[in-house]
Coordinates of C-alpha atoms and ligand atoms in Angstrom, one line a residue:
M1 CA 112.3 106.7 90.2
R2 CA 110.2 108.9 92.5
L3 CA 108.7 105.8 94.1
A4 CA 112.0 104.3 95.1
P5 CA 111.8 105.3 98.7
F6 CA 108.4 103.6 99.1
S7 CA 109.6 100.5 97.3
L8 CA 112.4 100.4 99.8
V9 CA 109.9 100.8 102.7
F10 CA 107.9 98.0 101.1
V11 CA 110.8 95.6 101.1
L12 CA 111.7 96.5 104.7
V13 CA 108.2 96.2 106.0
V14 CA 107.6 92.9 104.4
A15 CA 110.8 91.6 105.9
A16 CA 109.7 93.1 109.3
A17 CA 106.2 91.4 108.9
L18 CA 107.8 88.0 108.5
V19 CA 109.5 88.2 111.9
Q20 CA 106.3 89.2 113.7
P21 CA 105.2 86.7 116.4
A22 CA 102.5 84.2 115.3
A23 CA 100.4 84.5 118.4
R24 CA 97.6 86.5 116.8
T25 CA 97.5 84.9 113.3
P26 CA 93.8 84.6 112.4
A27 CA 92.2 81.3 111.6
Q28 CA 92.1 82.3 108.0
A29 CA 93.8 81.2 104.9
A30 CA 93.6 81.9 101.2
P31 CA 90.2 82.0 99.6
S32 CA 88.8 78.6 98.6
G33 CA 89.0 79.4 94.9
R34 CA 85.3 78.7 94.7
G35 CA 83.0 81.3 93.3
G36 CA 84.2 84.8 94.0
M37 CA 82.2 87.8 95.2
V38 CA 81.2 91.3 94.3
V39 CA 80.3 94.1 96.8
A40 CA 79.3 97.4 95.3
A41 CA 77.0 100.4 96.0
N42 CA 74.1 99.3 93.8
P43 CA 72.5 95.9 93.2
M44 CA 72.4 96.4 89.4
A45 CA 76.1 97.1 89.3
V46 CA 76.7 94.0 91.5
E47 CA 74.7 91.9 89.0
A48 CA 76.7 93.2 86.1
G49 CA 79.9 92.1 87.8
L50 CA 78.5 88.7 88.8
K51 CA 77.4 88.1 85.1
V52 CA 81.1 88.6 84.1
L53 CA 82.3 86.3 86.9
R54 CA 79.8 83.6 85.9
A55 CA 81.1 83.9 82.3
G56 CA 84.6 83.0 83.6
G57 CA 85.8 86.6 83.8
S58 CA 88.5 87.8 86.2
A59 CA 88.1 90.3 89.0
V60 CA 89.3 93.1 86.7
D61 CA 86.9 92.0 84.0
A62 CA 84.1 92.3 86.5
A63 CA 85.4 95.7 87.7
V64 CA 85.0 97.1 84.1
A65 CA 81.3 95.9 84.0
V66 CA 80.6 97.2 87.5
Q67 CA 82.1 100.7 86.7
A68 CA 80.2 100.9 83.4
T69 CA 77.0 100.2 85.2
L70 CA 77.7 102.4 88.2
G71 CA 78.2 105.3 85.9
L72 CA 74.6 104.8 84.7
V73 CA 72.7 103.8 87.9
E74 CA 74.8 105.7 90.5
P75 CA 76.0 108.7 88.4
Q76 CA 75.9 111.0 91.5
S77 CA 79.0 109.1 92.7
S78 CA 81.2 107.8 89.9
G79 CA 81.4 107.4 86.2
L80 CA 83.2 106.9 83.0
A81 CA 84.3 110.6 83.0
G82 CA 85.6 110.4 86.6
G83 CA 88.7 109.1 88.3
A84 CA 89.7 106.2 90.5
F85 CA 92.3 104.3 92.4
M86 CA 92.5 100.5 92.5
T87 CA 94.5 98.2 94.6
Y88 CA 94.9 94.7 93.1
Y89 CA 96.1 91.4 94.6
D90 CA 97.4 88.8 92.3
A91 CA 96.7 85.4 93.8
R92 CA 99.4 83.6 91.8
T93 CA 102.3 86.0 92.5
K94 CA 100.9 87.3 95.8
E95 CA 102.0 90.8 94.7
V96 CA 99.8 93.8 95.3
T97 CA 99.8 96.5 92.6
T98 CA 98.0 99.8 92.5
Y99 CA 96.5 101.7 89.6
D100 CA 96.0 105.4 89.6
G101 CA 93.3 106.8 87.3
R102 CA 93.2 110.1 89.1
E103 CA 92.1 113.1 87.0
T104 CA 94.7 115.7 86.0
A105 CA 94.6 119.4 85.7
P106 CA 94.7 120.7 82.2
A107 CA 98.2 121.3 80.9
S108 CA 97.4 125.0 80.6
A109 CA 96.4 125.3 84.3
T110 CA 98.4 127.6 86.6
S111 CA 98.4 127.8 90.4
T112 CA 95.7 130.5 90.2
Y113 CA 93.4 128.5 87.9
F114 CA 90.5 128.9 90.3
Y115 CA 90.9 132.7 90.7
V116 CA 88.3 134.9 89.1
N117 CA 88.5 138.7 89.6
G118 CA 91.4 138.3 91.9
A119 CA 89.9 135.8 94.4
P120 CA 89.5 132.0 94.4
L121 CA 86.0 130.7 93.5
G122 CA 85.9 128.5 96.6
R123 CA 82.8 126.2 96.8
G124 CA 81.4 128.2 93.9
A125 CA 83.9 126.3 91.7
V126 CA 82.1 123.0 92.0
R127 CA 79.4 123.5 89.3
T128 CA 81.7 125.1 86.7
G129 CA 83.8 124.0 83.8
K130 CA 87.0 124.8 85.8
S131 CA 86.4 122.0 88.3
T132 CA 86.6 119.2 85.7
G133 CA 89.8 117.2 85.5
T134 CA 90.9 115.0 82.6
P135 CA 89.2 111.7 83.4
G136 CA 91.2 108.6 84.2
A137 CA 88.9 105.9 85.4
V138 CA 88.5 104.2 82.0
T139 CA 92.1 104.3 80.8
M140 CA 93.1 103.0 84.3
L141 CA 90.7 100.0 83.9
A142 CA 91.9 99.4 80.3
L143 CA 95.5 99.2 81.6
A144 CA 94.4 96.8 84.4
H145 CA 92.4 94.8 81.9
A146 CA 95.4 94.5 79.5
Q147 CA 97.4 93.0 82.4
H148 CA 94.8 91.0 84.3
G149 CA 91.7 90.5 82.0
K150 CA 90.5 87.1 80.8
L151 CA 87.5 88.0 78.7
A152 CA 87.6 90.3 75.7
W153 CA 87.2 94.0 76.6
K154 CA 84.3 94.3 74.1
D155 CA 82.3 91.7 76.0
L156 CA 82.3 93.5 79.4
F157 CA 79.7 96.2 78.6
G158 CA 76.5 94.2 77.8
E159 CA 74.7 94.9 81.0
A160 CA 75.4 98.7 81.0
I161 CA 74.3 99.0 77.3
H162 CA 71.1 97.0 78.0
L163 CA 70.2 99.1 81.1
A164 CA 71.0 102.4 79.3
E165 CA 69.0 101.5 76.2
D166 CA 66.0 99.6 77.7
G167 CA 65.9 101.7 80.9
F168 CA 66.5 101.1 84.6
P169 CA 64.6 101.8 87.7
V170 CA 66.0 105.0 89.3
P171 CA 67.5 104.1 92.6
A172 CA 66.3 106.1 95.6
R173 CA 69.7 107.7 96.3
M174 CA 70.0 108.9 92.7
A175 CA 66.5 110.3 92.7
D176 CA 67.2 112.1 96.0
A177 CA 70.5 113.6 94.9
A178 CA 69.0 114.6 91.5
G179 CA 66.4 116.7 93.4
R180 CA 69.2 118.9 94.7
A181 CA 71.3 118.9 91.5
G182 CA 71.9 121.5 88.8
P183 CA 69.5 122.2 85.9
E184 CA 71.2 119.9 83.5
I185 CA 71.0 116.9 85.8
Q186 CA 67.4 117.8 86.7
A187 CA 66.5 117.8 83.0
Y188 CA 68.2 114.4 82.5
V189 CA 66.4 112.7 85.4
G190 CA 63.2 114.6 84.4
G191 CA 61.6 114.6 87.8
R192 CA 61.5 110.8 88.0
K193 CA 61.1 109.3 91.5
A194 CA 62.7 106.2 92.9
G195 CA 61.6 103.2 90.8
D196 CA 60.6 105.2 87.7
I197 CA 62.2 104.0 84.5
L198 CA 65.0 106.1 83.0
K199 CA 66.8 105.5 79.7
N200 CA 70.1 107.1 78.6
P201 CA 70.7 106.5 74.9
A202 CA 73.6 108.9 74.8
Y203 CA 75.3 106.8 77.5
A204 CA 74.5 103.6 75.6
A205 CA 76.2 105.1 72.5
T206 CA 79.3 106.1 74.5
V207 CA 79.5 102.6 76.1
R208 CA 79.2 101.0 72.6
A209 CA 82.0 103.2 71.4
L210 CA 84.1 102.3 74.4
A211 CA 83.5 98.6 74.0
A212 CA 84.9 98.9 70.4
N213 CA 87.8 101.1 71.5
P214 CA 89.1 101.6 75.0
R215 CA 90.3 105.1 74.0
A216 CA 87.0 106.3 72.7
I217 CA 86.6 108.7 75.6
N218 CA 90.1 110.1 75.1
E219 CA 90.0 110.6 71.3
G220 CA 87.5 111.5 68.5
P221 CA 84.0 112.9 68.9
I222 CA 83.4 111.9 72.6
A223 CA 86.7 113.6 73.6
A224 CA 85.6 116.7 71.6
A225 CA 82.2 116.7 73.3
I226 CA 83.9 116.6 76.8
A227 CA 86.3 119.4 76.0
A228 CA 83.5 121.5 74.5
K229 CA 81.2 121.1 77.5
V230 CA 84.0 121.9 80.0
G231 CA 84.7 125.0 77.9
E232 CA 81.2 126.4 78.2
A233 CA 80.6 129.6 80.2
P234 CA 80.2 130.5 83.0
N235 CA 83.7 129.8 84.4
P236 CA 84.9 127.7 81.5
G237 CA 87.6 125.1 82.1
T238 CA 90.5 124.6 79.7
I239 CA 90.6 120.8 79.2
S240 CA 91.6 120.3 75.6
V241 CA 91.4 117.3 73.3
A242 CA 95.2 117.1 73.7
D243 CA 94.8 116.8 77.5
L244 CA 92.3 113.9 76.9
A245 CA 94.6 112.2 74.3
G246 CA 97.6 112.6 76.5
Y247 CA 96.2 111.2 79.8
R248 CA 98.2 108.3 81.2
P249 CA 97.2 106.1 84.2
N250 CA 99.9 105.2 86.6
T251 CA 100.6 101.7 88.0
T252 CA 103.1 101.1 90.9
P253 CA 103.7 98.4 93.5
A254 CA 101.4 99.1 96.5
L255 CA 102.5 100.9 99.5
C256 CA 102.5 98.2 102.2
R257 CA 103.2 98.3 105.9
P258 CA 103.0 95.7 108.6
Y259 CA 100.2 96.0 111.1
R260 CA 100.3 93.5 114.0
V261 CA 100.7 90.2 112.2
Y262 CA 99.2 91.5 109.0
I263 CA 100.4 93.5 106.0
V264 CA 98.2 96.4 104.9
C265 CA 98.5 97.7 101.3
A266 CA 97.1 100.8 99.6
P267 CA 98.1 103.1 96.7
P268 CA 100.8 105.7 97.3
P269 CA 100.1 109.5 97.1
P270 CA 98.2 111.3 95.8
S271 CA 95.8 108.6 97.2
G272 CA 94.8 108.8 100.9
G273 CA 96.2 105.3 101.5
I274 CA 99.3 106.8 103.1
G275 CA 97.1 108.3 105.8
V276 CA 95.6 104.9 106.6
L277 CA 99.1 103.5 106.9
M278 CA 100.4 106.4 109.0
A279 CA 97.5 106.0 111.5
L280 CA 98.0 102.3 111.7
G281 CA 101.7 102.9 112.5
I282 CA 100.5 105.2 115.3
Y283 CA 97.9 102.7 116.6
E284 CA 100.6 100.1 116.7
N285 CA 102.2 102.2 119.5
L286 CA 98.9 102.7 121.4
P287 CA 97.0 100.0 123.4
I288 CA 94.0 100.3 121.1
D289 CA 93.8 96.5 120.8
K290 CA 93.5 96.1 124.5
Y291 CA 90.0 97.6 124.6
K292 CA 86.6 96.7 123.2
P293 CA 84.5 99.1 121.2
T294 CA 82.1 99.3 124.1
D295 CA 84.9 101.1 126.1
P296 CA 85.4 104.8 125.7
E297 CA 89.2 104.3 125.8
A298 CA 89.1 102.3 122.5
W299 CA 87.4 105.3 120.8
Y300 CA 89.6 107.8 122.5
L301 CA 92.7 106.2 121.2
F302 CA 91.1 105.7 117.8
A303 CA 90.2 109.5 117.7
E304 CA 93.6 110.8 118.8
G305 CA 95.7 108.5 116.6
Q306 CA 93.7 109.7 113.6
R307 CA 93.9 113.4 114.7
V308 CA 97.7 113.1 114.8
M309 CA 97.8 111.5 111.4
Y310 CA 95.5 114.1 109.7
A311 CA 97.8 116.9 110.9
D312 CA 100.6 115.5 108.8
R313 CA 98.5 114.3 106.0
D314 CA 97.1 117.8 105.5
Q315 CA 100.5 119.4 105.5
Y316 CA 102.6 117.0 103.4
I317 CA 100.6 115.1 100.8
G318 CA 100.2 116.1 97.2
D319 CA 101.0 114.6 93.8
P320 CA 104.4 113.0 94.2
S321 CA 105.3 113.9 90.6
F322 CA 105.2 117.5 91.7
V323 CA 105.9 117.7 95.4
H324 CA 108.4 116.0 97.7
I325 CA 106.6 113.6 100.0
P326 CA 108.7 113.0 103.1
T327 CA 109.7 109.3 103.3
G328 CA 109.8 109.8 107.1
L329 CA 106.0 110.0 107.3
L330 CA 106.1 106.1 107.4
D331 CA 109.3 105.8 109.5
P332 CA 108.4 103.6 112.5
N333 CA 110.4 105.8 114.9
Y334 CA 108.7 108.9 113.6
L335 CA 105.3 107.3 114.1
K336 CA 106.3 106.2 117.5
S337 CA 107.1 109.8 118.4
R338 CA 103.8 110.9 117.0
A339 CA 101.9 108.3 119.1
A340 CA 103.7 109.5 122.2
L341 CA 101.9 112.9 121.7
V342 CA 98.7 111.2 122.7
G343 CA 98.1 111.9 126.4
A344 CA 95.3 111.7 128.8
Q345 CA 93.2 114.5 127.3
S346 CA 92.3 115.3 123.7
K347 CA 94.1 118.2 122.1
A348 CA 94.9 119.7 118.7
Y349 CA 98.2 118.5 117.1
A350 CA 100.4 120.5 114.8
A351 CA 102.0 118.8 111.8
G352 CA 105.3 117.2 112.8
S353 CA 108.7 117.3 111.2
P354 CA 109.2 113.8 109.7
P355 CA 112.7 113.0 108.5
D356 CA 113.2 114.3 105.0
A357 CA 110.4 116.9 105.3
V358 CA 110.1 120.0 103.2
A359 CA 108.2 122.9 104.9
Y360 CA 105.0 123.3 102.9
G361 CA 102.4 125.8 103.9
A362 CA 99.1 125.2 105.7
D363 CA 96.5 123.6 103.4
D364 CA 93.2 125.1 102.2
T365 CA 91.8 122.0 100.4
H366 CA 88.0 121.4 100.6
E367 CA 86.3 118.1 99.8
V368 CA 82.6 117.3 99.3
A369 CA 80.3 114.2 98.7
G370 CA 80.1 111.9 95.6
T371 CA 82.1 108.7 95.4
S372 CA 81.7 104.9 95.4
H373 CA 83.7 101.9 96.6
F374 CA 83.6 98.3 95.4
V375 CA 85.5 95.1 96.0
I376 CA 85.7 92.0 93.9
V377 CA 87.3 88.6 94.3
D378 CA 87.3 86.1 91.4
K379 CA 87.3 82.3 91.6
D380 CA 91.1 82.2 91.3
G381 CA 91.4 84.3 94.4
N382 CA 92.5 87.5 92.7
A383 CA 91.1 90.5 94.6
L384 CA 90.6 94.2 94.0
S385 CA 89.6 97.2 96.0
M386 CA 88.6 100.2 93.9
T387 CA 87.4 103.7 95.0
T388 CA 85.9 105.6 92.1
T389 CA 84.6 109.2 92.0
V390 CA 83.1 112.2 90.3
E391 CA 83.9 114.1 93.5
S392 CA 80.7 116.0 94.5
A393 CA 77.2 114.6 93.9
F394 CA 76.9 114.5 90.1
G395 CA 80.4 116.1 89.8
S396 CA 80.3 119.4 88.1
N397 CA 76.6 118.9 87.3
R398 CA 77.4 119.1 83.6
M399 CA 77.0 116.2 81.2
A400 CA 78.6 115.2 77.9
A401 CA 77.9 112.1 75.7
G402 CA 75.5 110.8 78.4
M403 CA 78.2 111.0 81.1
V404 CA 78.4 113.2 84.2
L405 CA 81.6 115.3 84.2
N406 CA 83.6 115.2 87.4
N407 CA 84.6 118.2 89.5
Q408 CA 87.7 116.5 90.9
L409 CA 89.9 119.6 90.5
T410 CA 88.2 121.1 93.6
D411 CA 90.3 118.6 95.5
F412 CA 93.2 121.0 94.9
S413 CA 94.0 123.8 97.3
Q414 CA 92.6 126.8 95.4
T415 CA 95.1 129.1 97.1
P416 CA 98.7 128.4 96.1
T417 CA 100.4 129.8 99.2
D418 CA 99.4 130.0 102.8
A419 CA 99.0 133.2 104.9
A420 CA 102.8 133.2 105.5
G421 CA 103.4 133.0 101.8
K422 CA 104.7 129.4 101.9
P423 CA 103.8 127.2 98.8
V424 CA 101.1 124.6 99.5
A425 CA 101.8 121.0 98.5
N426 CA 98.4 120.5 97.0
A427 CA 98.3 123.7 94.8
V428 CA 97.1 123.5 91.2
A429 CA 99.6 122.9 88.4
G430 CA 99.3 121.9 84.7
G431 CA 99.0 118.1 84.4
K432 CA 99.0 117.6 88.2
R433 CA 96.8 115.2 90.1
P434 CA 94.8 116.7 93.1
R435 CA 95.4 115.1 96.5
S436 CA 92.8 112.4 97.3
S437 CA 91.5 110.8 100.5
M438 CA 90.5 107.6 98.6
S439 CA 92.2 104.6 100.2
P440 CA 91.3 101.3 98.6
T441 CA 93.0 98.9 100.9
I442 CA 94.0 95.2 100.8
V443 CA 95.1 93.3 103.9
L444 CA 97.3 90.2 103.7
D445 CA 98.4 87.7 106.3
R446 CA 102.1 87.3 106.9
N447 CA 102.3 84.6 104.2
R448 CA 100.9 87.1 101.8
N449 CA 97.5 85.3 101.5
F450 CA 94.5 87.6 101.0
V451 CA 92.7 88.5 104.2
M452 CA 90.5 91.5 103.4
A453 CA 89.6 94.2 100.8
I454 CA 88.0 97.4 102.2
G455 CA 87.4 101.0 101.3
S456 CA 84.8 103.7 101.3
P457 CA 83.6 107.0 99.9
G458 CA 83.4 110.0 102.2
G459 CA 85.9 112.7 101.1
N460 CA 88.3 113.6 103.9
S461 CA 86.6 111.1 106.2
I462 CA 87.6 108.1 104.0
P463 CA 90.8 107.2 106.0
A464 CA 88.7 107.4 109.2
Y465 CA 86.0 105.1 107.9
T466 CA 88.5 102.6 106.5
L467 CA 90.6 102.6 109.7
K468 CA 87.4 101.9 111.7
V469 CA 86.9 98.6 109.8
I470 CA 90.6 97.6 109.9
V471 CA 90.8 98.2 113.6
G472 CA 87.4 96.7 114.2
V473 CA 88.3 93.4 112.4
L474 CA 92.0 93.0 113.2
D475 CA 92.1 94.5 116.8
W476 CA 88.6 94.3 118.1
H477 CA 87.9 90.9 116.4
L478 CA 84.5 91.9 115.1
T479 CA 82.8 90.4 112.0
L480 CA 83.2 92.5 108.9
Q481 CA 79.5 93.5 109.0
D482 CA 79.7 94.5 112.7
A483 CA 82.9 96.5 112.0
I484 CA 81.2 98.4 109.1
N485 CA 78.1 99.0 111.3
L486 CA 80.2 100.5 114.2
P487 CA 79.6 104.3 114.6
N488 CA 81.7 106.5 112.4
L489 CA 84.1 108.8 114.2
I490 CA 86.2 111.4 112.4
A491 CA 88.9 113.4 114.4
Q492 CA 90.5 116.0 112.2
G493 CA 91.9 119.3 113.5
P494 CA 90.5 120.3 116.9
G495 CA 87.0 119.0 116.2
T496 CA 85.4 115.5 116.1
T497 CA 82.3 114.3 114.3
A498 CA 80.7 111.0 115.1
E499 CA 77.4 109.0 114.9
V500 CA 77.0 109.7 118.6
D501 CA 73.6 107.9 118.9
K502 CA 75.3 104.6 117.8
F503 CA 77.8 104.4 120.6
A504 CA 77.5 101.8 123.3
P505 CA 76.1 103.2 126.6
G506 CA 78.8 105.2 128.4
V507 CA 81.1 105.8 125.4
A508 CA 79.9 109.4 124.7
A509 CA 80.3 110.3 128.4
G510 CA 83.7 108.7 128.7
L511 CA 84.9 110.6 125.6
A512 CA 83.5 113.9 127.0
A513 CA 85.5 113.3 130.2
K514 CA 88.6 113.1 128.0
G515 CA 87.8 116.3 126.2
I516 CA 86.0 114.9 123.1
T517 CA 82.4 116.1 122.5
P518 CA 81.7 115.0 118.9
R519 CA 79.2 116.8 116.8
G520 CA 76.5 114.4 115.6
A521 CA 76.4 112.6 112.2
A522 CA 78.8 114.0 109.7
A523 CA 77.2 115.2 106.5
E524 CA 79.1 112.7 104.4
G525 CA 78.1 109.1 105.1
S526 CA 80.4 106.1 104.7
G527 CA 79.8 103.5 102.0
L528 CA 82.2 100.8 103.3
H529 CA 82.2 97.8 101.1
G530 CA 84.4 94.8 102.0
I531 CA 85.3 91.2 101.6
L532 CA 87.0 89.2 104.4
V533 CA 88.3 85.7 104.3
V534 CA 86.9 83.7 107.2
N535 CA 87.7 80.0 107.6
N536 CA 88.8 79.8 104.0
R537 CA 85.5 81.3 102.7
L538 CA 84.7 84.8 101.4
V539 CA 82.4 86.9 103.5
G540 CA 81.2 90.1 102.0
A541 CA 79.5 93.1 103.7
A542 CA 77.9 96.3 102.5
D543 CA 77.4 99.5 104.4
P544 CA 73.8 99.8 105.6
R545 CA 74.1 103.6 105.2
R546 CA 73.9 103.1 101.4
E547 CA 72.2 100.9 98.9
G548 CA 75.0 98.3 98.3
V549 CA 74.9 94.6 98.5
A550 CA 77.4 91.7 98.7
K551 CA 76.7 88.7 96.4
A552 CA 78.4 85.6 95.2
P553 CA 77.9 84.4 91.6
Ligands
DON1 O1 89.4 111.9 96.1 C1 88.8 112.3 97.1 O2 89.3 112.2 98.2 C2 87.4 112.9 96.9 N1 87.2 113.4 95.6 C3 86.4 111.9 97.3 C4 85.0 112.5 97.5 C5 84.1 111.6 98.2 O3 84.5 110.6 98.7 C6 82.7 112.0 98.5 N2 81.9 110.9 99.0 N3 81.0 110.8 99.5

């Protein structure tokens, strides 16, 4: 019953949303029911999803095909041995459900799992066996498919098998990332450049096994191969075949909050969705909607609201099965008090004391690049928003059964207590899920019709990227593509990073006058992929910073 407080919030906020004034209701309604759409980070993966939709498949059916293909053609970002969160809108019931396929720490892990010779490995943990968590993306999709699939599971893998057996042209981003990868990945890609053909027969065999048995990665020879690879020196991890066999995805009602005349839904912790909802609750108390994105004030409020949110997010969020998440983080009065901290000049904000808080220690979690976001709507209007990851580029840089093994456990704080000796919410524990920033979001109108699906990779910056599009579309009334194209700005702790060159004239100077001098272009780029309903039609948009496309069947 750990989610009961959020369920209560959900009921309250939906009730609140229904009494919002109608003045700003968009000229949008439910999708037309024609066609559907797929937006993902690679055109081959989009095509795999479209083939499934053309064959009469559901959004979830298409998601299985997209993920199986991404794991082959964008293995630096996500894969069958990774983890994911999915937010799902059911057009018939108008309910929003979330699926949690987040990796777990091995049952044997303790809070000092990353300590070697008395000190945490730090970034050195990424390319080791210790960083790999028990994968959850596939079992999560199998659960979603059992509930929302239309086509047979075995029929969803044709495109991935074909590309793995017959070869695919190496995408430019994959070739580029492979050039910086560890020896095992370099050997696999074999020095191929963008456009050169690569085959992966081991991946094809794994996908064939998976098509025949959705638990093929969790049991039998593939599970044994994963456990053996994780257990290799140096710095072996301790994932066992029992961990793989015991993995269970979670499914819960989405965490939903009203925003203006809309309802915004995302997965509960350990996903980053709560950060998006907290920031929106803060923006609702700031006049961010009164400015245009050409005005420095719009970006000032955007930055400071985010900064206040991140201070709490970093302090309080971890796996709710292990740590107490204060329900007060989404309390409208608490968020109003947090918004009131935003003054005329930028400053650093300490974590607040939301009602129901437990005093956790300061966090030491590090996050790095390697994730993908896709969105799908089917012809019946069912919609999904899924963020899927192996964490860093090519995960742990180890492979088993043709798959890249994730390094998701480096999303834990490697030190279990802070300098004052207080326990950290996101410390490692056996079976625990590391805190995530991934925020696959779905926006509804007040009649619970689907309005938008959006999300992004980008580690810690994911809530900032996602918020930019939500505010851009709902408050600044931009098209989805224009909102995605807006400069990224991330305000976390005392510092700010932004794509400074993309700001409208005068914005950077205006921000500087208020104490914000962003450092240029954050190392992690966004990969915002979304679908918006405009005049009863689906409009998709892909982030020009990556290789993705939006296409209808
Ligand atoms: O779950 C998380 O928050 C991270 N593992 C995501 C990493 C990521 O997005 C890197 N992307 N470029």
